[in-house]
Amino acid sequence: MTLSTMFLTMLPGMLRTIAIFVLTLVFSLPLGMVVMMLRKSRIGIVQILTKIFIAVMRGTPLMLQLLVWYFGPYYLFRMPIGGYRFTAIILGFSLNYAAYFAEIYRAGIEAIPVGQYEAADVLGYSKAQTFFKIILPQVIKTILPAVTNEVITLVKDTSLAFALAYSEVFSIAKQISSSQTSFMPFLIAGVFYFVANYAVAFGMEAVEQMFKYYD
Amino acid sequence: MTEERRSNYDDILFRMDHIQKSFGGTEVLKDISVSVRAGEVVSIIGPSGSGKSTLLRCATFLETIDAGTICYRDVIAAQNDSSGKAVYAGPADIRKAKKQFGLVFQQFNLFPHFSVLKNIMDAPVSIQKQPKETARAKAMELLRKMGLEDKADAYPKQLSGGQQQRVAIARALAMEPDILFFDEPTSALDPELTGEVLKVIRLLAEEKMTMVIVTHEMPFARAVSNRVIFMDGGVIVEQGDPEKVFGAPEQERTRQFLRNYQQ
Ligand SMILES: Nc1ncnc2c1ncn2[C@@H]1O[C@H](COP(=O)(O)OP(=O)(O)OP(=O)(O)O)[C@@H](O)[C@H]1O
Ligand SMILES: [Mg+2]
């Protein structure tokens, strides 16, 4: 197998990896906001359940969580295993990352001095105006470094989908490597992850720069 | 009601009556009454923990009172129900009351992600729906008055504390309040920067801006106010003409406080 056929065989895997990455962010970034609000809810039981959810999501391996989402329906309800492999992956990743993002958002919001709310209140800003105009832009700035860390971890975490035998780039690399007895596929996969991370870091750095204007 | 009393009544911009406020079990304001007439400059002095900030925070709805009445002109923002507990008016009346006052904080509380100009003109534009150009022109005029016209495009972090506090005063004035509250406007500043802020407040006093100022700057309070209130332990111990309160205080506690201050 030539290097270029190897690369072409791995290309669909790369696209699948990118799909996991993009969809996880699309779902988990907003979902994290919802989880954060439930976590800060004044209803005791909601707050406690959300705390437990976050603790479980952060306290158990993501690979295990993926297995639960995939095989759980079978063991619990005797549903046939199959069709929902990709759904289980996106569900597992999104819920897990939402828990992490929720805690990042919470820390970011709690870091805003109460004086900002008070100044806005006395001037007559509504609750919504205060949040979207005054608080949120400052929160985004403070949490960007932490979000960048998570996003970079996610690039690498996508390889965990191999646990569900989903042919993303890492699974394919493993297959080709054993059938061709070559180390090359792993090298290609490694370069792929590295380039992807580099692109993410570059993009996030640009966003961080955008928020530096008022330092 | 006689003509004279009627006009006096119309003159009162702000009135707090029999205010009680506790935190947990501690009573911080004990039956406090204050009223402020148009054009008056009232200074509030008193030892740390006497309830001065709490009084201003209740007046500006940052804290809720337990009992008493709060009025801004004819808007009754809070008053006691039959059981003697304070009940606040609905959101429409609260909004009407809020339009009448501004507050300058000890820590400035400027919005760090807004330029100086935007800090001043954003509320008039997004709350009062003023046209941008009108609001900008007025903001620039206020900046000129504060001696900061060259800082319009700067961000708060690039300014000294004294400059930030002057921007905060401009931000409050841009909403054209009838009465402006100050909570120790110079306490967070280096001593050499207090002068520039006090100068601005003095200028506003000359223009007959109605102000209530909590301060530890005794000579300033004496020079600028029409009336001085001395608070201690959640009550008003003494109030009156600054020359009287500073020069010949009636109460022993006032004398003691002022004596400690001079040392
Ligand atoms: N949010 C709060 N919760 C509990 N206690 C409070 C709170 N705010 C103020 N207090 C207490 O109320 C009392 C009056 O405080 P306040 O801040 O009004 O005093 P002050 O006269 O402004 O003092 P200073 O000159 O130090 O600013 C103090 O004993 C303070 O500890
Ligand atoms: Mg105070």
Short mmCIF file of C-alpha atoms and ligand atoms in Angstrom, two decimals:
data_model
loop_
_atom_site.label_atom_id
_atom_site.label_comp_id
_atom_site.label_asym_id
_atom_site.label_seq_id
_atom_site.Cartn_x
_atom_site.Cartn_y
_atom_site.Cartn_z
CA MET A 1 0.00 0.00 0.00
CA THR A 2 1.42 3.35 -0.98
CA LEU A 3 1.40 6.29 1.33
CA SER A 4 -1.24 8.07 -0.71
CA THR A 5 -3.64 5.10 -0.81
CA MET A 6 -3.13 4.74 2.89
CA PHE A 7 -4.00 8.40 3.33
CA LEU A 8 -7.04 8.07 1.06
CA THR A 9 -8.27 5.02 2.98
CA MET A 10 -7.96 6.97 6.19
CA LEU A 11 -9.64 10.10 4.83
CA PRO A 12 -13.24 9.01 5.60
CA GLY A 13 -12.08 8.25 9.15
CA MET A 14 -10.68 11.74 9.42
CA LEU A 15 -14.00 13.18 8.27
CA ARG A 16 -15.83 11.06 10.87
CA THR A 17 -13.46 12.30 13.57
CA ILE A 18 -14.14 15.86 12.50
CA ALA A 19 -17.88 15.11 12.55
CA ILE A 20 -17.68 13.87 16.17
CA PHE A 21 -15.62 16.91 17.09
CA VAL A 22 -17.90 19.48 15.46
CA LEU A 23 -21.19 17.91 16.57
CA THR A 24 -19.97 17.51 20.14
CA LEU A 25 -19.13 21.21 20.31
CA VAL A 26 -22.39 22.23 18.62
CA PHE A 27 -24.37 20.35 21.27
CA SER A 28 -22.22 20.59 24.39
CA LEU A 29 -21.40 24.32 24.34
CA PRO A 30 -25.08 25.41 24.60
CA LEU A 31 -26.03 22.36 26.69
CA GLY A 32 -23.33 23.35 29.18
CA MET A 33 -25.17 26.66 29.62
CA VAL A 34 -28.38 24.79 30.45
CA VAL A 35 -26.57 22.49 32.90
CA MET A 36 -24.94 25.52 34.54
CA MET A 37 -28.35 27.17 35.00
CA LEU A 38 -29.81 23.99 36.50
CA ARG A 39 -26.74 23.76 38.74
CA LYS A 40 -27.45 27.31 39.99
CA SER A 41 -31.18 26.67 40.28
CA ARG A 42 -32.83 27.77 43.49
CA ILE A 43 -34.87 24.56 43.56
CA GLY A 44 -32.89 22.31 45.87
CA ILE A 45 -33.61 18.99 44.24
CA VAL A 46 -32.73 20.28 40.75
CA GLN A 47 -29.47 21.62 42.07
CA ILE A 48 -28.57 18.36 43.80
CA LEU A 49 -29.44 16.19 40.80
CA THR A 50 -27.38 18.44 38.55
CA LYS A 51 -24.46 18.28 40.96
CA ILE A 52 -24.64 14.47 40.88
CA PHE A 53 -24.85 14.49 37.09
CA ILE A 54 -21.75 16.69 36.84
CA ALA A 55 -19.86 14.59 39.39
CA VAL A 56 -20.63 11.35 37.51
CA MET A 57 -19.77 12.84 34.12
CA ARG A 58 -16.45 14.15 35.38
CA GLY A 59 -15.71 11.28 37.76
CA THR A 60 -15.99 8.29 35.41
CA PRO A 61 -14.04 7.52 32.23
CA LEU A 62 -15.59 8.86 29.07
CA MET A 63 -14.97 5.46 27.41
CA LEU A 64 -17.14 3.79 30.04
CA GLN A 65 -19.86 6.39 29.48
CA LEU A 66 -19.80 5.69 25.74
CA LEU A 67 -20.22 1.95 26.41
CA VAL A 68 -23.17 2.67 28.70
CA TRP A 69 -24.93 4.81 26.08
CA TYR A 70 -24.34 2.17 23.44
CA PHE A 71 -25.03 -1.06 25.34
CA GLY A 72 -27.29 0.36 28.05
CA PRO A 73 -30.48 0.25 25.97
CA TYR A 74 -29.84 -3.44 25.28
CA TYR A 75 -29.17 -4.44 28.86
CA LEU A 76 -31.92 -2.27 30.29
CA PHE A 77 -34.68 -2.64 27.72
CA ARG A 78 -33.47 -5.52 25.56
CA MET A 79 -33.41 -3.14 22.63
CA PRO A 80 -31.48 -4.54 19.67
CA ILE A 81 -27.98 -3.16 19.45
CA GLY A 82 -27.21 -1.37 16.22
CA GLY A 83 -28.56 1.65 14.35
CA TYR A 84 -27.75 4.18 17.04
CA ARG A 85 -23.96 3.81 17.23
CA PHE A 86 -23.27 7.35 16.01
CA THR A 87 -26.10 8.75 18.13
CA ALA A 88 -24.66 7.04 21.21
CA ILE A 89 -21.24 8.53 20.48
CA ILE A 90 -22.55 12.09 20.03
CA LEU A 91 -24.81 11.71 23.08
CA GLY A 92 -21.96 10.42 25.24
CA PHE A 93 -19.51 13.08 24.13
CA SER A 94 -22.01 15.95 24.34
CA LEU A 95 -23.24 15.12 27.85
CA ASN A 96 -19.71 14.60 29.11
CA TYR A 97 -18.40 17.83 27.66
CA ALA A 98 -21.53 19.74 28.71
CA ALA A 99 -20.69 18.86 32.32
CA TYR A 100 -17.18 20.26 31.95
CA PHE A 101 -18.37 23.38 30.13
CA ALA A 102 -21.06 23.95 32.78
CA GLU A 103 -18.40 24.16 35.48
CA ILE A 104 -16.27 26.47 33.36
CA TYR A 105 -19.25 28.77 32.73
CA ARG A 106 -20.11 28.76 36.41
CA ALA A 107 -16.61 29.74 37.45
CA GLY A 108 -16.65 32.47 34.79
CA ILE A 109 -19.94 33.93 35.94
CA GLU A 110 -18.99 33.78 39.60
CA ALA A 111 -15.79 35.70 38.80
CA ILE A 112 -17.78 38.78 37.70
CA PRO A 113 -17.83 41.30 40.57
CA VAL A 114 -21.28 41.95 42.02
CA GLY A 115 -20.66 45.67 41.42
CA GLN A 116 -21.19 45.08 37.69
CA TYR A 117 -24.74 43.86 38.34
CA GLU A 118 -25.38 46.69 40.78
CA ALA A 119 -24.14 49.40 38.43
CA ALA A 120 -26.29 48.00 35.62
CA ASP A 121 -29.30 47.72 37.92
CA VAL A 122 -29.09 51.32 39.14
CA LEU A 123 -28.71 52.59 35.55
CA GLY A 124 -31.91 50.75 34.68
CA TYR A 125 -30.70 47.89 32.50
CA SER A 126 -33.16 44.97 32.42
CA LYS A 127 -32.06 41.53 33.64
CA ALA A 128 -31.66 40.32 30.04
CA GLN A 129 -29.74 43.43 28.94
CA THR A 130 -27.47 43.10 31.96
CA PHE A 131 -26.69 39.49 31.16
CA PHE A 132 -26.15 39.81 27.43
CA LYS A 133 -24.50 43.26 27.25
CA ILE A 134 -22.60 43.52 30.50
CA ILE A 135 -21.97 40.08 31.98
CA LEU A 136 -21.68 37.62 29.10
CA PRO A 137 -18.94 39.43 27.12
CA GLN A 138 -16.81 39.55 30.27
CA VAL A 139 -17.54 35.91 31.06
CA ILE A 140 -16.53 34.80 27.57
CA LYS A 141 -13.23 36.60 27.93
CA THR A 142 -12.40 35.02 31.28
CA ILE A 143 -13.35 31.47 30.29
CA LEU A 144 -11.69 31.36 26.86
CA PRO A 145 -8.41 29.79 28.07
CA ALA A 146 -10.28 27.06 29.96
CA VAL A 147 -12.57 26.41 26.98
CA THR A 148 -9.53 26.16 24.71
CA ASN A 149 -8.09 23.46 26.97
CA GLU A 150 -11.31 21.45 26.79
CA VAL A 151 -11.58 21.78 23.03
CA ILE A 152 -8.02 20.54 22.59
CA THR A 153 -8.74 17.61 24.89
CA LEU A 154 -11.81 16.88 22.78
CA VAL A 155 -9.72 16.57 19.61
CA LYS A 156 -7.77 13.78 21.27
CA ASP A 157 -10.80 12.28 23.04
CA THR A 158 -12.58 11.64 19.71
CA SER A 159 -10.34 8.57 19.39
CA LEU A 160 -12.30 6.99 22.27
CA ALA A 161 -15.10 6.32 19.77
CA PHE A 162 -13.03 3.33 18.71
CA ALA A 163 -14.40 1.63 21.84
CA LEU A 164 -17.71 1.38 19.99
CA ALA A 165 -15.95 0.13 16.86
CA TYR A 166 -16.75 3.34 15.06
CA SER A 167 -14.39 3.80 12.15
CA GLU A 168 -12.97 7.19 12.94
CA VAL A 169 -9.38 7.90 12.06
CA PHE A 170 -7.82 6.03 14.98
CA SER A 171 -9.81 2.79 14.42
CA ILE A 172 -8.98 2.78 10.74
CA ALA A 173 -5.32 3.39 11.49
CA LYS A 174 -5.35 0.37 13.79
CA GLN A 175 -6.97 -1.83 11.12
CA ILE A 176 -4.63 -0.80 8.32
CA SER A 177 -1.65 -1.09 10.59
CA SER A 178 -2.37 -4.73 11.46
CA SER A 179 -3.36 -5.76 7.93
CA GLN A 180 -0.30 -4.08 6.36
CA THR A 181 2.04 -4.65 9.30
CA SER A 182 3.03 -1.01 9.03
CA PHE A 183 3.49 1.70 11.60
CA MET A 184 2.77 4.34 8.97
CA PRO A 185 -1.03 4.62 9.62
CA PHE A 186 -0.37 5.59 13.24
CA LEU A 187 2.07 8.22 12.08
CA ILE A 188 -0.53 9.64 9.69
CA ALA A 189 -3.15 9.61 12.46
CA GLY A 190 -0.68 11.32 14.78
CA VAL A 191 0.00 14.05 12.25
CA PHE A 192 -3.75 14.43 11.72
CA TYR A 193 -4.45 14.96 15.44
CA PHE A 194 -1.50 17.29 15.75
CA VAL A 195 -2.59 19.42 12.80
CA ALA A 196 -6.17 19.47 14.05
CA ASN A 197 -5.02 20.65 17.49
CA TYR A 198 -2.78 23.22 15.96
CA ALA A 199 -5.70 24.59 13.95
CA VAL A 200 -7.88 24.68 17.08
CA ALA A 201 -5.20 26.43 19.11
CA PHE A 202 -4.66 28.92 16.31
CA GLY A 203 -8.39 29.64 16.02
CA MET A 204 -8.88 30.02 19.77
CA GLU A 205 -5.83 32.26 20.02
CA ALA A 206 -7.40 34.51 17.39
CA VAL A 207 -10.64 34.64 19.40
CA GLU A 208 -8.72 35.42 22.60
CA GLN A 209 -6.93 38.25 20.81
CA MET A 210 -10.32 39.66 19.81
CA PHE A 211 -11.23 39.98 23.48
CA LYS A 212 -7.91 41.54 24.52
CA TYR A 213 -8.93 45.01 23.35
CA TYR A 214 -9.88 46.24 26.79
CA ASP A 215 -6.92 44.96 28.82
CA MET B 1 -53.10 72.46 53.03
CA THR B 2 -51.68 75.97 52.72
CA GLU B 3 -49.92 77.19 49.60
CA GLU B 4 -46.63 77.33 51.42
CA ARG B 5 -46.75 73.76 52.67
CA ARG B 6 -47.81 72.54 49.29
CA SER B 7 -44.77 74.08 47.61
CA ASN B 8 -42.52 72.64 50.29
CA TYR B 9 -43.98 69.26 49.64
CA ASP B 10 -43.37 69.57 45.89
CA ASP B 11 -39.81 70.50 46.66
CA ILE B 12 -38.99 67.17 48.25
CA LEU B 13 -37.34 64.90 45.69
CA PHE B 14 -36.66 62.01 47.99
CA ARG B 15 -38.04 60.88 51.28
CA MET B 16 -37.33 57.88 53.53
CA ASP B 17 -39.46 57.45 56.62
CA HIS B 18 -38.99 55.16 59.62
CA ILE B 19 -36.70 52.81 57.73
CA GLN B 20 -35.76 49.57 59.44
CA LYS B 21 -33.28 47.13 58.02
CA SER B 22 -31.68 44.04 59.55
CA PHE B 23 -29.10 41.60 58.28
CA GLY B 24 -29.73 38.24 59.88
CA GLY B 25 -30.54 39.21 63.44
CA THR B 26 -28.61 42.51 63.54
CA GLU B 27 -30.54 45.70 63.09
CA VAL B 28 -28.43 47.97 60.90
CA LEU B 29 -30.92 50.81 60.30
CA LYS B 30 -33.13 51.67 63.24
CA ASP B 31 -36.03 53.91 62.35
CA ILE B 32 -34.16 56.27 60.03
CA SER B 33 -35.92 59.18 58.34
CA VAL B 34 -34.32 61.43 55.73
CA SER B 35 -35.78 63.76 53.17
CA VAL B 36 -33.96 65.73 50.52
CA ARG B 37 -35.13 68.90 48.79
CA ALA B 38 -34.32 69.97 45.27
CA GLY B 39 -30.91 71.62 45.09
CA GLU B 40 -29.78 70.38 48.49
CA VAL B 41 -26.38 68.82 49.08
CA VAL B 42 -26.54 66.47 52.05
CA SER B 43 -23.45 64.81 53.50
CA ILE B 44 -23.67 61.71 55.63
CA ILE B 45 -20.80 61.08 58.01
CA GLY B 46 -20.26 58.54 60.75
CA PRO B 47 -18.00 55.75 61.97
CA SER B 48 -17.42 52.55 60.03
CA GLY B 49 -20.33 50.13 60.33
CA SER B 50 -22.83 52.82 61.30
CA GLY B 51 -25.07 51.95 58.34
CA LYS B 52 -24.27 54.73 55.85
CA SER B 53 -23.78 52.43 52.86
CA THR B 54 -26.79 50.37 53.84
CA LEU B 55 -28.88 53.56 53.89
CA LEU B 56 -27.78 54.47 50.34
CA ARG B 57 -28.24 50.90 49.14
CA CYS B 58 -31.80 50.88 50.51
CA ALA B 59 -32.49 54.25 48.88
CA THR B 60 -31.28 52.90 45.53
CA PHE B 61 -33.09 49.54 45.84
CA LEU B 62 -29.89 47.49 46.02
CA GLU B 63 -31.14 46.29 49.40
CA THR B 64 -34.75 45.84 50.44
CA ILE B 65 -36.01 47.51 53.62
CA ASP B 66 -37.90 45.60 56.30
CA ALA B 67 -40.18 48.48 57.27
CA GLY B 68 -40.73 52.10 56.34
CA THR B 69 -41.57 54.29 53.38
CA ILE B 70 -39.47 55.28 50.36
CA CYS B 71 -40.75 57.97 47.99
CA TYR B 72 -39.29 59.69 44.98
CA ARG B 73 -41.44 62.78 44.40
CA ASP B 74 -44.97 61.39 44.00
CA VAL B 75 -43.85 57.81 43.40
CA ILE B 76 -44.26 55.66 46.48
CA ALA B 77 -41.69 52.91 45.96
CA ALA B 78 -42.24 51.14 49.26
CA GLN B 79 -44.56 51.53 52.21
CA ASN B 80 -45.79 49.48 55.14
CA ASP B 81 -48.74 47.16 54.89
CA SER B 82 -51.19 46.82 57.76
CA SER B 83 -48.83 44.50 59.65
CA GLY B 84 -46.01 47.07 59.51
CA LYS B 85 -43.87 45.29 56.93
CA ALA B 86 -42.58 47.21 53.94
CA VAL B 87 -44.12 46.26 50.58
CA TYR B 88 -42.57 47.44 47.34
CA ALA B 89 -44.53 48.93 44.46
CA GLY B 90 -44.88 47.10 41.15
CA PRO B 91 -42.18 47.13 38.45
CA ALA B 92 -43.68 50.12 36.64
CA ASP B 93 -43.49 52.37 39.70
CA ILE B 94 -40.05 51.07 40.64
CA ARG B 95 -38.88 51.94 37.13
CA LYS B 96 -40.37 55.43 37.49
CA ALA B 97 -38.54 55.87 40.79
CA LYS B 98 -35.28 54.52 39.38
CA LYS B 99 -35.31 57.13 36.63
CA GLN B 100 -35.03 59.83 39.26
CA PHE B 101 -31.74 58.86 40.90
CA GLY B 102 -28.20 57.90 40.07
CA LEU B 103 -25.52 56.27 42.24
CA VAL B 104 -21.75 56.65 42.22
CA PHE B 105 -19.96 53.72 43.84
CA GLN B 106 -16.81 53.64 45.91
CA GLN B 107 -15.33 51.10 43.46
CA PHE B 108 -16.55 53.00 40.33
CA ASN B 109 -17.98 49.80 38.78
CA LEU B 110 -17.39 50.94 35.22
CA PHE B 111 -18.01 48.35 32.52
CA PRO B 112 -14.46 47.26 31.59
CA HIS B 113 -15.35 46.02 28.10
CA PHE B 114 -16.96 49.34 27.10
CA SER B 115 -14.92 52.36 26.06
CA VAL B 116 -15.27 55.46 28.20
CA LEU B 117 -17.68 56.94 25.67
CA LYS B 118 -19.77 53.78 25.52
CA ASN B 119 -19.87 53.54 29.32
CA ILE B 120 -21.54 56.96 29.33
CA MET B 121 -23.80 56.72 26.28
CA ASP B 122 -24.93 53.09 26.32
CA ALA B 123 -27.62 53.41 28.98
CA PRO B 124 -29.18 56.55 27.41
CA VAL B 125 -29.26 54.75 24.05
CA SER B 126 -30.32 51.27 25.09
CA ILE B 127 -32.59 52.16 28.01
CA GLN B 128 -33.91 55.65 27.29
CA LYS B 129 -33.86 55.00 23.52
CA GLN B 130 -32.12 58.29 22.81
CA PRO B 131 -30.77 58.70 19.27
CA LYS B 132 -27.09 57.70 19.17
CA GLU B 133 -25.93 61.10 17.96
CA THR B 134 -27.75 62.96 20.73
CA ALA B 135 -26.36 60.61 23.36
CA ARG B 136 -22.85 60.86 21.94
CA ALA B 137 -22.94 64.66 21.89
CA LYS B 138 -24.16 64.74 25.48
CA ALA B 139 -21.55 62.20 26.58
CA MET B 140 -18.78 64.28 24.99
CA GLU B 141 -20.09 67.37 26.73
CA LEU B 142 -20.05 65.55 30.07
CA LEU B 143 -16.51 64.32 29.40
CA ARG B 144 -15.43 67.89 28.72
CA LYS B 145 -16.97 68.94 31.99
CA MET B 146 -15.03 66.17 33.73
CA GLY B 147 -11.85 67.28 31.98
CA LEU B 148 -11.58 63.95 30.15
CA GLU B 149 -12.54 64.75 26.56
CA ASP B 150 -9.32 63.15 25.30
CA LYS B 151 -10.20 59.84 27.03
CA ALA B 152 -13.41 59.10 25.10
CA ASP B 153 -11.90 56.11 23.30
CA ALA B 154 -9.88 54.75 26.21
CA TYR B 155 -10.95 51.74 28.25
CA PRO B 156 -11.48 51.98 32.03
CA LYS B 157 -8.37 49.90 32.83
CA GLN B 158 -6.22 52.47 31.04
CA LEU B 159 -7.36 55.25 33.39
CA SER B 160 -6.29 56.26 36.89
CA GLY B 161 -8.76 55.76 39.72
CA GLY B 162 -9.61 59.46 39.80
CA GLN B 163 -10.30 59.45 36.06
CA GLN B 164 -12.43 56.30 36.36
CA GLN B 165 -14.49 57.87 39.12
CA ARG B 166 -15.08 60.97 37.00
CA VAL B 167 -16.24 58.74 34.13
CA ALA B 168 -18.58 56.99 36.58
CA ILE B 169 -20.00 60.37 37.60
CA ALA B 170 -20.49 61.26 33.93
CA ARG B 171 -22.19 57.90 33.34
CA ALA B 172 -24.64 58.62 36.14
CA LEU B 173 -25.26 62.20 34.97
CA ALA B 174 -25.95 61.05 31.39
CA MET B 175 -29.22 59.56 32.64
CA GLU B 176 -30.20 63.02 33.89
CA PRO B 177 -31.14 62.00 37.43
CA ASP B 178 -32.86 64.46 39.73
CA ILE B 179 -30.80 63.27 42.65
CA LEU B 180 -27.34 61.73 42.74
CA PHE B 181 -26.10 59.49 45.56
CA PHE B 182 -22.40 59.00 46.27
CA ASP B 183 -21.02 56.24 48.50
CA GLU B 184 -17.54 57.31 49.57
CA PRO B 185 -16.58 58.41 46.06
CA THR B 186 -12.93 59.04 46.99
CA SER B 187 -12.21 56.24 49.47
CA ALA B 188 -10.73 53.90 46.86
CA LEU B 189 -8.41 56.61 45.55
CA ASP B 190 -4.81 57.50 46.31
CA PRO B 191 -4.81 60.72 48.36
CA GLU B 192 -3.34 62.75 45.49
CA LEU B 193 -6.29 61.77 43.26
CA THR B 194 -9.15 62.65 45.61
CA GLY B 195 -8.91 66.35 44.76
CA GLU B 196 -9.89 65.98 41.12
CA VAL B 197 -13.04 64.05 42.06
CA LEU B 198 -14.03 66.40 44.87
CA LYS B 199 -13.57 69.32 42.47
CA VAL B 200 -16.11 67.81 40.09
CA ILE B 201 -18.62 67.24 42.90
CA ARG B 202 -18.11 70.83 44.05
CA LEU B 203 -18.83 71.99 40.51
CA LEU B 204 -22.07 70.01 40.49
CA ALA B 205 -23.03 71.56 43.82
CA GLU B 206 -22.55 75.02 42.33
CA GLU B 207 -24.92 74.01 39.54
CA LYS B 208 -27.52 73.11 42.19
CA MET B 209 -27.40 69.39 41.51
CA THR B 210 -29.23 67.58 44.31
CA MET B 211 -26.77 65.21 45.98
CA VAL B 212 -26.46 62.90 48.96
CA ILE B 213 -22.83 62.13 49.71
CA VAL B 214 -21.48 59.57 52.16
CA THR B 215 -17.94 60.67 52.86
CA HIS B 216 -15.02 60.62 55.26
CA GLU B 217 -13.65 63.87 53.79
CA MET B 218 -14.70 66.16 56.61
CA PRO B 219 -13.38 69.50 55.30
CA PHE B 220 -15.03 68.75 51.96
CA ALA B 221 -18.36 67.85 53.60
CA ARG B 222 -18.23 71.02 55.64
CA ALA B 223 -17.51 73.18 52.59
CA VAL B 224 -19.88 71.66 50.05
CA SER B 225 -23.03 70.65 51.93
CA ASN B 226 -26.15 72.48 52.99
CA ARG B 227 -26.80 69.84 55.62
CA VAL B 228 -24.74 67.23 57.43
CA ILE B 229 -26.14 64.03 58.91
CA PHE B 230 -24.11 62.23 61.55
CA MET B 231 -25.02 58.54 61.86
CA ASP B 232 -23.91 56.08 64.49
CA GLY B 233 -25.15 52.60 65.30
CA GLY B 234 -27.94 52.70 62.73
CA VAL B 235 -29.52 55.95 63.93
CA ILE B 236 -29.20 59.60 63.00
CA VAL B 237 -27.55 61.11 66.04
CA GLU B 238 -27.47 64.69 64.85
CA GLN B 239 -28.07 66.69 61.72
CA GLY B 240 -28.10 70.26 60.58
CA ASP B 241 -26.09 73.08 59.12
CA PRO B 242 -22.46 71.99 58.55
CA GLU B 243 -21.11 74.90 60.54
CA LYS B 244 -23.23 73.81 63.47
CA VAL B 245 -22.51 70.08 63.26
CA PHE B 246 -18.79 70.53 62.71
CA GLY B 247 -18.33 73.75 64.66
CA ALA B 248 -20.59 73.25 67.65
CA PRO B 249 -22.01 69.72 67.75
CA GLU B 250 -24.78 69.21 70.31
CA GLN B 251 -24.30 65.51 70.92
CA GLU B 252 -21.39 63.99 72.81
CA ARG B 253 -21.11 61.13 70.27
CA THR B 254 -20.71 63.62 67.45
CA ARG B 255 -18.01 65.50 69.33
CA GLN B 256 -16.20 62.27 70.07
CA PHE B 257 -16.36 61.13 66.45
CA LEU B 258 -15.07 64.44 65.13
CA ARG B 259 -12.34 64.51 67.76
CA ASN B 260 -11.13 61.05 66.73
CA TYR B 261 -11.16 62.24 63.18
CA GLN B 262 -8.86 65.14 63.77
CA GLN B 263 -6.17 62.93 65.27
N1 LIG C 1 -24.90 42.22 53.07
C1 LIG C 1 -24.70 42.27 54.41
N2 LIG C 1 -24.89 41.17 55.15
C2 LIG C 1 -24.70 41.20 56.50
N3 LIG C 1 -24.32 42.28 57.17
C3 LIG C 1 -24.11 43.42 56.49
C4 LIG C 1 -24.28 43.46 55.05
N4 LIG C 1 -24.01 44.72 54.64
C5 LIG C 1 -23.68 45.42 55.75
N5 LIG C 1 -23.73 44.64 56.86
C6 LIG C 1 -23.47 45.10 58.24
O1 LIG C 1 -24.24 46.24 58.49
C7 LIG C 1 -23.54 47.19 59.26
C8 LIG C 1 -23.52 48.52 58.54
O2 LIG C 1 -22.72 48.42 57.37
P1 LIG C 1 -22.54 49.59 56.35
O3 LIG C 1 -21.74 49.06 55.23
O4 LIG C 1 -23.84 50.20 56.02
O5 LIG C 1 -21.67 50.62 57.20
P2 LIG C 1 -20.96 51.95 56.73
O6 LIG C 1 -21.45 53.01 57.64
O7 LIG C 1 -21.15 52.16 55.29
O8 LIG C 1 -19.44 51.67 57.07
P3 LIG C 1 -18.10 52.10 56.28
O9 LIG C 1 -17.77 53.50 56.72
O10 LIG C 1 -17.09 51.12 56.77
O11 LIG C 1 -18.38 51.99 54.83
C9 LIG C 1 -22.15 46.60 59.48
O12 LIG C 1 -22.12 46.04 60.77
C10 LIG C 1 -22.03 45.53 58.43
O13 LIG C 1 -21.24 44.48 58.91
MG MG C 2 -19.86 52.13 53.58
#
